GROMACS .gro file of C-alpha atoms in nm:
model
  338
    1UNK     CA    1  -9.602  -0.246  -7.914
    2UNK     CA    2  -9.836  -0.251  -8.240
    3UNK     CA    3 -10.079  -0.091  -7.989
    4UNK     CA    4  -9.845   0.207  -7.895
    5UNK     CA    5  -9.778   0.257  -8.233
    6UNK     CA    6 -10.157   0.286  -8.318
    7UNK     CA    7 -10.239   0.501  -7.976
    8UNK     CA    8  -9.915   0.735  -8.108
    9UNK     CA    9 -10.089   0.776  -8.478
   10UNK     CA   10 -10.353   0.895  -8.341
   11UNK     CA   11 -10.226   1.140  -8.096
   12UNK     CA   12 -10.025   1.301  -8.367
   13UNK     CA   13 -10.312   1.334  -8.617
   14UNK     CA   14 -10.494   1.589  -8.359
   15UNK     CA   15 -10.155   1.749  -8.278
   16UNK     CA   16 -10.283   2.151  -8.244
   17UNK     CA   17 -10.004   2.393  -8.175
   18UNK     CA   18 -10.136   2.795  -8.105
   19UNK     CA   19  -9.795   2.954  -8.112
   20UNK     CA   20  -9.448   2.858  -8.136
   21UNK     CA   21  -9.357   2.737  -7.812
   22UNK     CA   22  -9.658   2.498  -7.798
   23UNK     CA   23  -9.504   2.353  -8.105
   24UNK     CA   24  -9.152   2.269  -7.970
   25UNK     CA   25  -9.318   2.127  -7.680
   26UNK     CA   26  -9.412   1.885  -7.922
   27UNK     CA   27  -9.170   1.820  -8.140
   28UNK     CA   28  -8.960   1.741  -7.792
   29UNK     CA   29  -9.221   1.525  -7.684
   30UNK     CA   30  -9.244   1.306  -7.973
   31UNK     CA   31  -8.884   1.338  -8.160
   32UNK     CA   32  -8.628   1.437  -7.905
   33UNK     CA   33  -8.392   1.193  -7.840
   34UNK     CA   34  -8.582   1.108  -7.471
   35UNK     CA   35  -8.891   1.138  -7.649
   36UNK     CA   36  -9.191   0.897  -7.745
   37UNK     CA   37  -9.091   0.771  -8.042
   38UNK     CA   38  -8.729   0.729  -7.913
   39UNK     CA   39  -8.824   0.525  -7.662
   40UNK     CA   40  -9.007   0.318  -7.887
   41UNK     CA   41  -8.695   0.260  -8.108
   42UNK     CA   42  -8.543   0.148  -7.796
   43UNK     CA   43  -8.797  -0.101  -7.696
   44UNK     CA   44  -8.746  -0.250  -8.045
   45UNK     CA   45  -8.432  -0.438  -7.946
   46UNK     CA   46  -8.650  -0.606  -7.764
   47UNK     CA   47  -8.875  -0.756  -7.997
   48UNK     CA   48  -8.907  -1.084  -8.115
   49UNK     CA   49  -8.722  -1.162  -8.497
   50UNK     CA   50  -9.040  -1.253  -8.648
   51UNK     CA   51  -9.225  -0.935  -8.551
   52UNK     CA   52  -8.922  -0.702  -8.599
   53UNK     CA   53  -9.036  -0.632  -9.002
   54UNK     CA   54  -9.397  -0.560  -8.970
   55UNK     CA   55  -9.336  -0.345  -8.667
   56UNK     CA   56  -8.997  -0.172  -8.775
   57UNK     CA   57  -9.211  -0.109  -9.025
   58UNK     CA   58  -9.465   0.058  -8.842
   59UNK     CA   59  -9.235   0.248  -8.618
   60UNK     CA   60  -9.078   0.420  -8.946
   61UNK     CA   61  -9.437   0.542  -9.047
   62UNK     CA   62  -9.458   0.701  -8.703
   63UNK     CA   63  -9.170   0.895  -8.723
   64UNK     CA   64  -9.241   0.993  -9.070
   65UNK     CA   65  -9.623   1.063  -8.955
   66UNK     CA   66  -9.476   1.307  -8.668
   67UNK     CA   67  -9.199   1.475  -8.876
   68UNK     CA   68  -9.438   1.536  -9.123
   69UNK     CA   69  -9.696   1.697  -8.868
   70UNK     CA   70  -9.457   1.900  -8.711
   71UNK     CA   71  -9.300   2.017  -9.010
   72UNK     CA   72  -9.728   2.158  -9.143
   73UNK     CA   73  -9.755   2.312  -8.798
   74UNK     CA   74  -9.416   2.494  -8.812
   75UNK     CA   75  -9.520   2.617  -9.204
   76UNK     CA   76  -9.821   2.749  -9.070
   77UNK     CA   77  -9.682   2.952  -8.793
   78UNK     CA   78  -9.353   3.109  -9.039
   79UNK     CA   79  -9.674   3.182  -9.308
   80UNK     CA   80  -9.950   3.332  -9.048
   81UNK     CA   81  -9.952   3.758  -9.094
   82UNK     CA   82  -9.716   3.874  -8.754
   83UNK     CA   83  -9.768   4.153  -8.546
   84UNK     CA   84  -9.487   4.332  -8.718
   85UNK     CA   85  -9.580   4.267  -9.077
   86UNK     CA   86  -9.567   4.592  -9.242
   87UNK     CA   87  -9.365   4.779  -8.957
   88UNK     CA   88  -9.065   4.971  -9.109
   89UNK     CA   89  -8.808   4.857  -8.964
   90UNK     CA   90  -8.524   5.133  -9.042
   91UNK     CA   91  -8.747   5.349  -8.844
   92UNK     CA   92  -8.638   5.533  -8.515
   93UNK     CA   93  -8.689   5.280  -8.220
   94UNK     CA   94  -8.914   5.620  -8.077
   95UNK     CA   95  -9.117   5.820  -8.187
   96UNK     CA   96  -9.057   6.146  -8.304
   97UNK     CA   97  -9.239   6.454  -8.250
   98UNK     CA   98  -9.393   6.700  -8.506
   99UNK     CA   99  -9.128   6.946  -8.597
  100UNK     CA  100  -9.153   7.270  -8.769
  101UNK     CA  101  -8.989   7.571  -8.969
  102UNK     CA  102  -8.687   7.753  -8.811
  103UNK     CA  103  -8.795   8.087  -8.726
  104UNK     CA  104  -8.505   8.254  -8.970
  105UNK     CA  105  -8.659   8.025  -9.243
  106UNK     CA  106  -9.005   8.159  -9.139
  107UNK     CA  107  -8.937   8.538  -9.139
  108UNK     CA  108  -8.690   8.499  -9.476
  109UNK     CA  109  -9.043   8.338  -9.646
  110UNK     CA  110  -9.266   8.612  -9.484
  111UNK     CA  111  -9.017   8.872  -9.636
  112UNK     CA  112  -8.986   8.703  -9.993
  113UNK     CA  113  -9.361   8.692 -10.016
  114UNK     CA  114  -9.428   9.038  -9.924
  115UNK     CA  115  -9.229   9.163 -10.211
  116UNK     CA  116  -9.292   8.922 -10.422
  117UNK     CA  117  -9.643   9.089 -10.427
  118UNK     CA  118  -9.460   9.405 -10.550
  119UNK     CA  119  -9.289   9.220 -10.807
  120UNK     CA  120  -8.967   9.125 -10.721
  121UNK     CA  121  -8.839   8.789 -10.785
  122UNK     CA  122  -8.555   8.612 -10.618
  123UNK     CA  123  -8.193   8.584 -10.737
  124UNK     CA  124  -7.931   8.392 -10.542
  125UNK     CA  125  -7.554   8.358 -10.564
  126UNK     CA  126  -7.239   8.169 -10.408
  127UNK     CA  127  -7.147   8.220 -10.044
  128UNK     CA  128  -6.784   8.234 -10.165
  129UNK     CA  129  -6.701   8.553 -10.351
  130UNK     CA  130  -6.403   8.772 -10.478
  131UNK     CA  131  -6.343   9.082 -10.432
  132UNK     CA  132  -6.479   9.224 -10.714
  133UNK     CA  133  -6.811   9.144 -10.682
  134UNK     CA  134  -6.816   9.194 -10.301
  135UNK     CA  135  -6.657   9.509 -10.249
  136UNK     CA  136  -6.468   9.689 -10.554
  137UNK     CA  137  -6.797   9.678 -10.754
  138UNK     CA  138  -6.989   9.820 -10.508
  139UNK     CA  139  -6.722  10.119 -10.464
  140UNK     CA  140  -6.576  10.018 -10.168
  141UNK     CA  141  -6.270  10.208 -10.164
  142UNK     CA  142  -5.955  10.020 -10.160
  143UNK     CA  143  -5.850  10.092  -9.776
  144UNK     CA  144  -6.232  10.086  -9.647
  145UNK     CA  145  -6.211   9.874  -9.339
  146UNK     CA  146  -6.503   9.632  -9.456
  147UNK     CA  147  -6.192   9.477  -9.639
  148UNK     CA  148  -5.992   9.414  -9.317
  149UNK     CA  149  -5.915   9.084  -9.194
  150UNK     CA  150  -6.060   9.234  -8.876
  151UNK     CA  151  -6.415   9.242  -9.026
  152UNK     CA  152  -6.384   8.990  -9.312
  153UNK     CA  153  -6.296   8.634  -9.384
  154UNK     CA  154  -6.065   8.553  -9.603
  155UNK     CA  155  -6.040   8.215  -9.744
  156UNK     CA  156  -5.657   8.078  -9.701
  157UNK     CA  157  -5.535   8.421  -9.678
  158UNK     CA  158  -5.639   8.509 -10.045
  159UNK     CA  159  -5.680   8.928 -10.081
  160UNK     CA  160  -5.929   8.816 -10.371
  161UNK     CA  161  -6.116   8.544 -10.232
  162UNK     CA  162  -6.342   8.593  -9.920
  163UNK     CA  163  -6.672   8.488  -9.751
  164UNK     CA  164  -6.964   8.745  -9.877
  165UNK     CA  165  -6.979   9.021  -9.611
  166UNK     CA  166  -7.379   9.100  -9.783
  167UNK     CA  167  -7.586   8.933 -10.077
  168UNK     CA  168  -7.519   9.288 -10.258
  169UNK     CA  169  -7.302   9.059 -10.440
  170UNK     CA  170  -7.552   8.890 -10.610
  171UNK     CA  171  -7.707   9.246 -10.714
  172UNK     CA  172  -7.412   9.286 -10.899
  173UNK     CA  173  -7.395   8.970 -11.051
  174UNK     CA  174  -7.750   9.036 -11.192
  175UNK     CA  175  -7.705   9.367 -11.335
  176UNK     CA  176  -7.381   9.216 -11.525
  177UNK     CA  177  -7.594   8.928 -11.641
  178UNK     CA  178  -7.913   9.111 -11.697
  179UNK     CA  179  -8.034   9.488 -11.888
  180UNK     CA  180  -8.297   9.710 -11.701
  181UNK     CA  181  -8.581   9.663 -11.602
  182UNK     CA  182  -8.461   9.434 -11.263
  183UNK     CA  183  -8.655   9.372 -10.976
  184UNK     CA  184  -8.484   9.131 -10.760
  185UNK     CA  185  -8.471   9.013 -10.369
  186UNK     CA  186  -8.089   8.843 -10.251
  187UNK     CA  187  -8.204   8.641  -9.918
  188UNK     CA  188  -7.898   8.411  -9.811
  189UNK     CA  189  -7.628   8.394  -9.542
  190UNK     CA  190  -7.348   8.617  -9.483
  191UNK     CA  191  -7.068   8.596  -9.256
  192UNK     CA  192  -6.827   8.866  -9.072
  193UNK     CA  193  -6.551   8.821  -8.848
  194UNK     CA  194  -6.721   8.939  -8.535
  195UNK     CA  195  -6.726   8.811  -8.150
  196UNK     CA  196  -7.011   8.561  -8.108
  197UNK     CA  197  -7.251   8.755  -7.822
  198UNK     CA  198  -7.618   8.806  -7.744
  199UNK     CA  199  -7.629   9.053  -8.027
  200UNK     CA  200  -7.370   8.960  -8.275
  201UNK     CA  201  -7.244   8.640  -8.466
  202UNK     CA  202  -6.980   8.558  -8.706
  203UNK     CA  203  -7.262   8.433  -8.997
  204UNK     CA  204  -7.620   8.582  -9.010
  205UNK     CA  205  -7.872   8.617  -9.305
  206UNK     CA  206  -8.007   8.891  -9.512
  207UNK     CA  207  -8.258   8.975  -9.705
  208UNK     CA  208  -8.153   9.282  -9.961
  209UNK     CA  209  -8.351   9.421 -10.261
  210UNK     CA  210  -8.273   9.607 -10.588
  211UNK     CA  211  -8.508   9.793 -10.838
  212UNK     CA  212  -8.338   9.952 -11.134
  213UNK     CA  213  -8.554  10.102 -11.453
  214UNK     CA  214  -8.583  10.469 -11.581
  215UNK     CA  215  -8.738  10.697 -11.330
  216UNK     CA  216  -8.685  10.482 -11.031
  217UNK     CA  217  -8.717  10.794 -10.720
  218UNK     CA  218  -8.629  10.796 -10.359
  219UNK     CA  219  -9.051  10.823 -10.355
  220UNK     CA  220  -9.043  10.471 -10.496
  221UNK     CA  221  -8.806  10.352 -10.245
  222UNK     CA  222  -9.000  10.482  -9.926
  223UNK     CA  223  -9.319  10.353 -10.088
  224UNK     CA  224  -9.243   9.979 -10.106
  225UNK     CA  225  -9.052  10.042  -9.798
  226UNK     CA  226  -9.382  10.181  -9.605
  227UNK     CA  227  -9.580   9.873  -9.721
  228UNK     CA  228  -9.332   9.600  -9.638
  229UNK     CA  229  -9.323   9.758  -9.293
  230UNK     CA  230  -9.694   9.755  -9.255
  231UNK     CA  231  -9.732   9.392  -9.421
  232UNK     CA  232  -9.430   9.284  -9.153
  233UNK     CA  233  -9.520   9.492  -8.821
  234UNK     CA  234  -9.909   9.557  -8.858
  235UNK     CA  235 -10.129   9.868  -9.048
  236UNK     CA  236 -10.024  10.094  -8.751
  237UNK     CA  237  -9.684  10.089  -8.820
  238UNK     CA  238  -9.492  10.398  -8.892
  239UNK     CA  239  -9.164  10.466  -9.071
  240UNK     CA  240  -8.875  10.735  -9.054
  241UNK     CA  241  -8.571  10.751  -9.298
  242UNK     CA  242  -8.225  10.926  -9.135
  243UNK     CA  243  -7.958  11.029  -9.380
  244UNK     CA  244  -7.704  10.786  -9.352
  245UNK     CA  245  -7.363  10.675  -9.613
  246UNK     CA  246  -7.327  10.364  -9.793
  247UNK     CA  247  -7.025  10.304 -10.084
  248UNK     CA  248  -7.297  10.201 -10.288
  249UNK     CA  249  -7.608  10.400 -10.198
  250UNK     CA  250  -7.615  10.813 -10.282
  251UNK     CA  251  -7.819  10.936 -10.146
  252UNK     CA  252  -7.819  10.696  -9.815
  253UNK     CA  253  -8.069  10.668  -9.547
  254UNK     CA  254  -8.097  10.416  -9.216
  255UNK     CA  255  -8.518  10.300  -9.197
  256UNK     CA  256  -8.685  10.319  -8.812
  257UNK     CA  257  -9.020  10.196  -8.746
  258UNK     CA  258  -9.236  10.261  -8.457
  259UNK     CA  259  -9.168  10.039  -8.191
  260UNK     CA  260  -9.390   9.729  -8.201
  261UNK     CA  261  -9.400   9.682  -7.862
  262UNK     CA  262  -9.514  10.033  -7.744
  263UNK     CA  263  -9.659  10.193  -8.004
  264UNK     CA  264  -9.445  10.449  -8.043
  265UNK     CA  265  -9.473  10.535  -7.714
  266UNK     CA  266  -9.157  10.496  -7.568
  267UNK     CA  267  -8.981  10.167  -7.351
  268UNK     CA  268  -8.678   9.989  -7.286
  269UNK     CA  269  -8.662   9.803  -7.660
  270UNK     CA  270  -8.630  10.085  -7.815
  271UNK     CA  271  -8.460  10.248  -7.530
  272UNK     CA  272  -8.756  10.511  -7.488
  273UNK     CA  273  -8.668  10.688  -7.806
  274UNK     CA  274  -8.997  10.497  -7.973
  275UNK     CA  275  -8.800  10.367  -8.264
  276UNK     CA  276  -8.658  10.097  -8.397
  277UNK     CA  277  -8.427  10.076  -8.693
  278UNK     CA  278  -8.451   9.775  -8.907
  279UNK     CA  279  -8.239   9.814  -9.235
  280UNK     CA  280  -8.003  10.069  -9.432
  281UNK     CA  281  -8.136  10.187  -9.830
  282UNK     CA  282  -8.060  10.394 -10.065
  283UNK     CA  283  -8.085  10.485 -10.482
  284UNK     CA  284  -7.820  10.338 -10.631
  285UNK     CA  285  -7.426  10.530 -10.654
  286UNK     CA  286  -7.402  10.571 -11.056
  287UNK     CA  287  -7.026  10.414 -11.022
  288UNK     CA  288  -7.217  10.103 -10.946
  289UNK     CA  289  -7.397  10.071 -11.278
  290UNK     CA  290  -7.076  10.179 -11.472
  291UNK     CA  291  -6.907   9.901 -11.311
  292UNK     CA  292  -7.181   9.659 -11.374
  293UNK     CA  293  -7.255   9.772 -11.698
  294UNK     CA  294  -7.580   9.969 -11.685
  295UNK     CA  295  -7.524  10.321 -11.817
  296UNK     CA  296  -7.636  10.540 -11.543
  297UNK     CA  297  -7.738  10.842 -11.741
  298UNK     CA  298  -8.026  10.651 -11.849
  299UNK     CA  299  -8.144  10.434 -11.588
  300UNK     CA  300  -8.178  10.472 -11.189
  301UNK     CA  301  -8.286  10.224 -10.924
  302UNK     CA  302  -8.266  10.175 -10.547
  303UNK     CA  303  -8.171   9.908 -10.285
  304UNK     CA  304  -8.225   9.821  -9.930
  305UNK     CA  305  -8.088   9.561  -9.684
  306UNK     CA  306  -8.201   9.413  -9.369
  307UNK     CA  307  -8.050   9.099  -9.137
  308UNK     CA  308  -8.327   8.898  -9.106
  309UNK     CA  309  -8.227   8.792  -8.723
  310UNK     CA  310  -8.289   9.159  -8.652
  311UNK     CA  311  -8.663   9.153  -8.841
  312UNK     CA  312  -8.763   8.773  -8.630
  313UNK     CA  313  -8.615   8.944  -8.322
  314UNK     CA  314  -8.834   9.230  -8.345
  315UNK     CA  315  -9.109   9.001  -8.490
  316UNK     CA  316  -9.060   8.762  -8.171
  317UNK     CA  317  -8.882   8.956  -7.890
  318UNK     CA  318  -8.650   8.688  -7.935
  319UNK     CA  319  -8.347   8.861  -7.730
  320UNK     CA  320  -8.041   8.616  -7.784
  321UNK     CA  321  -7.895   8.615  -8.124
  322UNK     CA  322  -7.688   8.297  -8.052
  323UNK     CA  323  -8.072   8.136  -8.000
  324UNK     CA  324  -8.094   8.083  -8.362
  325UNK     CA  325  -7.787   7.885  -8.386
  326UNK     CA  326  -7.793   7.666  -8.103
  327UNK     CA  327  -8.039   7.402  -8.186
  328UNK     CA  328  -8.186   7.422  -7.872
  329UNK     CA  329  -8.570   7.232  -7.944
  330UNK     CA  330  -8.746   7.377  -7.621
  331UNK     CA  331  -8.647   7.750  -7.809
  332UNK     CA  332  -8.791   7.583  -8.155
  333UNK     CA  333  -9.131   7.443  -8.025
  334UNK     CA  334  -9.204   7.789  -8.000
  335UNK     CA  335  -9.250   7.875  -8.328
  336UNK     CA  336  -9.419   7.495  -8.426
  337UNK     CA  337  -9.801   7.557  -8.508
  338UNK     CA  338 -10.063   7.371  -8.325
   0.00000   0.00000   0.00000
């Protein structure tokens, strides 16, 4: 048996193990229970009284010997760098793609900048408003039906409290915060109580602008109108202004521009007329700055507004309002840049 013992020794002393599995298959083959060493133990009821010391002995050396070996491989294999050693692992089980800008996000950026380069500077304000600053500020009159619950939302049947029906709202808020000169931009969501079609949703987003100082004209208005156009739409782009009314504009006009996809010319976008209209303006009604706090004999200003939808559909010939809502990525890896 001393023999065995020795033969065993040695065996285990060149034990190599190159992964995990290899390893097991050892440790079964020397310390299961129907293992080597096992079977030694077994054999040692068999041995003579005399000899029973020196080789119990020896047999408790092996065991140690193997445990001891198995124990160094199995350290080396927990300690050796894994193929997942620096993997993330509260990362997606996939990959995922490259994504990029909403379009609405891209226009509403391409519109900041453009006057941002004619000084104005972005103001913002709360999607929930009252009354005040939405409508009775503005000189809506009190049974205009912009304050219908037809056309506006009112939050839990409040008259006062409503979702903003235009960021004019947060013109108002800056001229009562703020003495001429201003020079501001309101982009932001608004929301009207319209049926959801290919051309009209109950939320959108604007983009509206106010100037006020002393001397502001109707010149200075179609100026910085005629160069947003031509930044937006390209140098050939021409503009018209139509008398129009808004409570808060006097004089009022609606803003065309040559049809970017004809040239003027005359097709079915613009429904052969070769125009396109793209946002209301106007110099500012006097009752507004009384009500906001700007005395209107000695200052003037005017203001513009434009859904933004209606410049990235123009922009894009994107046709479907609802588009923009829907989440749909085959309609955003349109606009993702290469």
């Amino acid at each position: 048996m001393i023999n065995r013992i020795k033969a065993l020794l040695q065996e285990i002393e060149n034990l190599k193990a190159n992964n995990a599995d290899e390893l097991e298959a050892l440790r079964i083959k020397y310390l299961s229970k129907k293992g080597e060493i096992s079977s030694l133990m077994n054999d040692f009821r068999d041995i003579a009284a005399e000899q029973k010391r020196e080789i119990g002995k020896s047999l408790n050396e092996l065991k140690e010997k193997a445990q001891d070996k198995i124990n160094e491989l199995k350290l080396f294999f927990e300690n050796e760098p894994s193929e997942s050693a620096g993997l993330d692992l509260t990362r997606t089980a996939y990959p995922l793609p490259l994504g990029t800008r909403h379009p609405i996000s891209m226009v509403k950026r391409e519109i900041c900048n453009i006057f941002a380069r004619l000084g104005f500077s972005i103001a913002e304000g709360p999607e929930i408003e009252d009354d005040w600053h939405v409508f009775s500020s503005l000189n809506f009159a009190e049974d205009h039906p912009a304050r219908d619950m037809q056309d506006t939302f009112f939050i839990q049947h409040s008259p006062d409290i409503v979702l903003r029906t235009h960021t004019s709202s947060v013109q108002t808020r800056v001229m009562e915060q703020q003495q001429p000169p201003i020079r501001v931009i309101c982009p932001g969501r608004v929301y009207r109580n319209e049926a959801i079609s290919y051309r009209a949703h109950c939320f959108f987003h604007q983009v509206e602008g106010l100037y006020v100082d002393k001397d502001v004209s109707f010149v200075d208005l179609k100026q910085a109108l005629l160069f947003f156009a031509k930044e937006m739409f390209g140098a050939d782009t021409k503009i018209r202004l139509r008398p129009s009314y808004f409570p808060f504009t006097e004089p009022s006009a609606e803003m065309d521009i040559s049809c970017n996809l004809c040239g003027g010319k005359g097709c079915p976008f613009c429904k052969h007329t070769g125009w396109v209209e793209i946002l209301g303006c106007g110099m500012v009604d006097p009752n507004v700055f009384d009500n906001c706090g700007i005395d209107s004999k000695v200052y003037s200003g005017y203001a513009f507004g434009m859904g933004i939808e209606r410049i990235t559909n123009l922009k894009y010939q994107v046709k479907d309002l609802r588009m923009f809502s829907e989440n749909d990525v085959r309609f955003l890896r349109q606009f993702q840049k290469s």
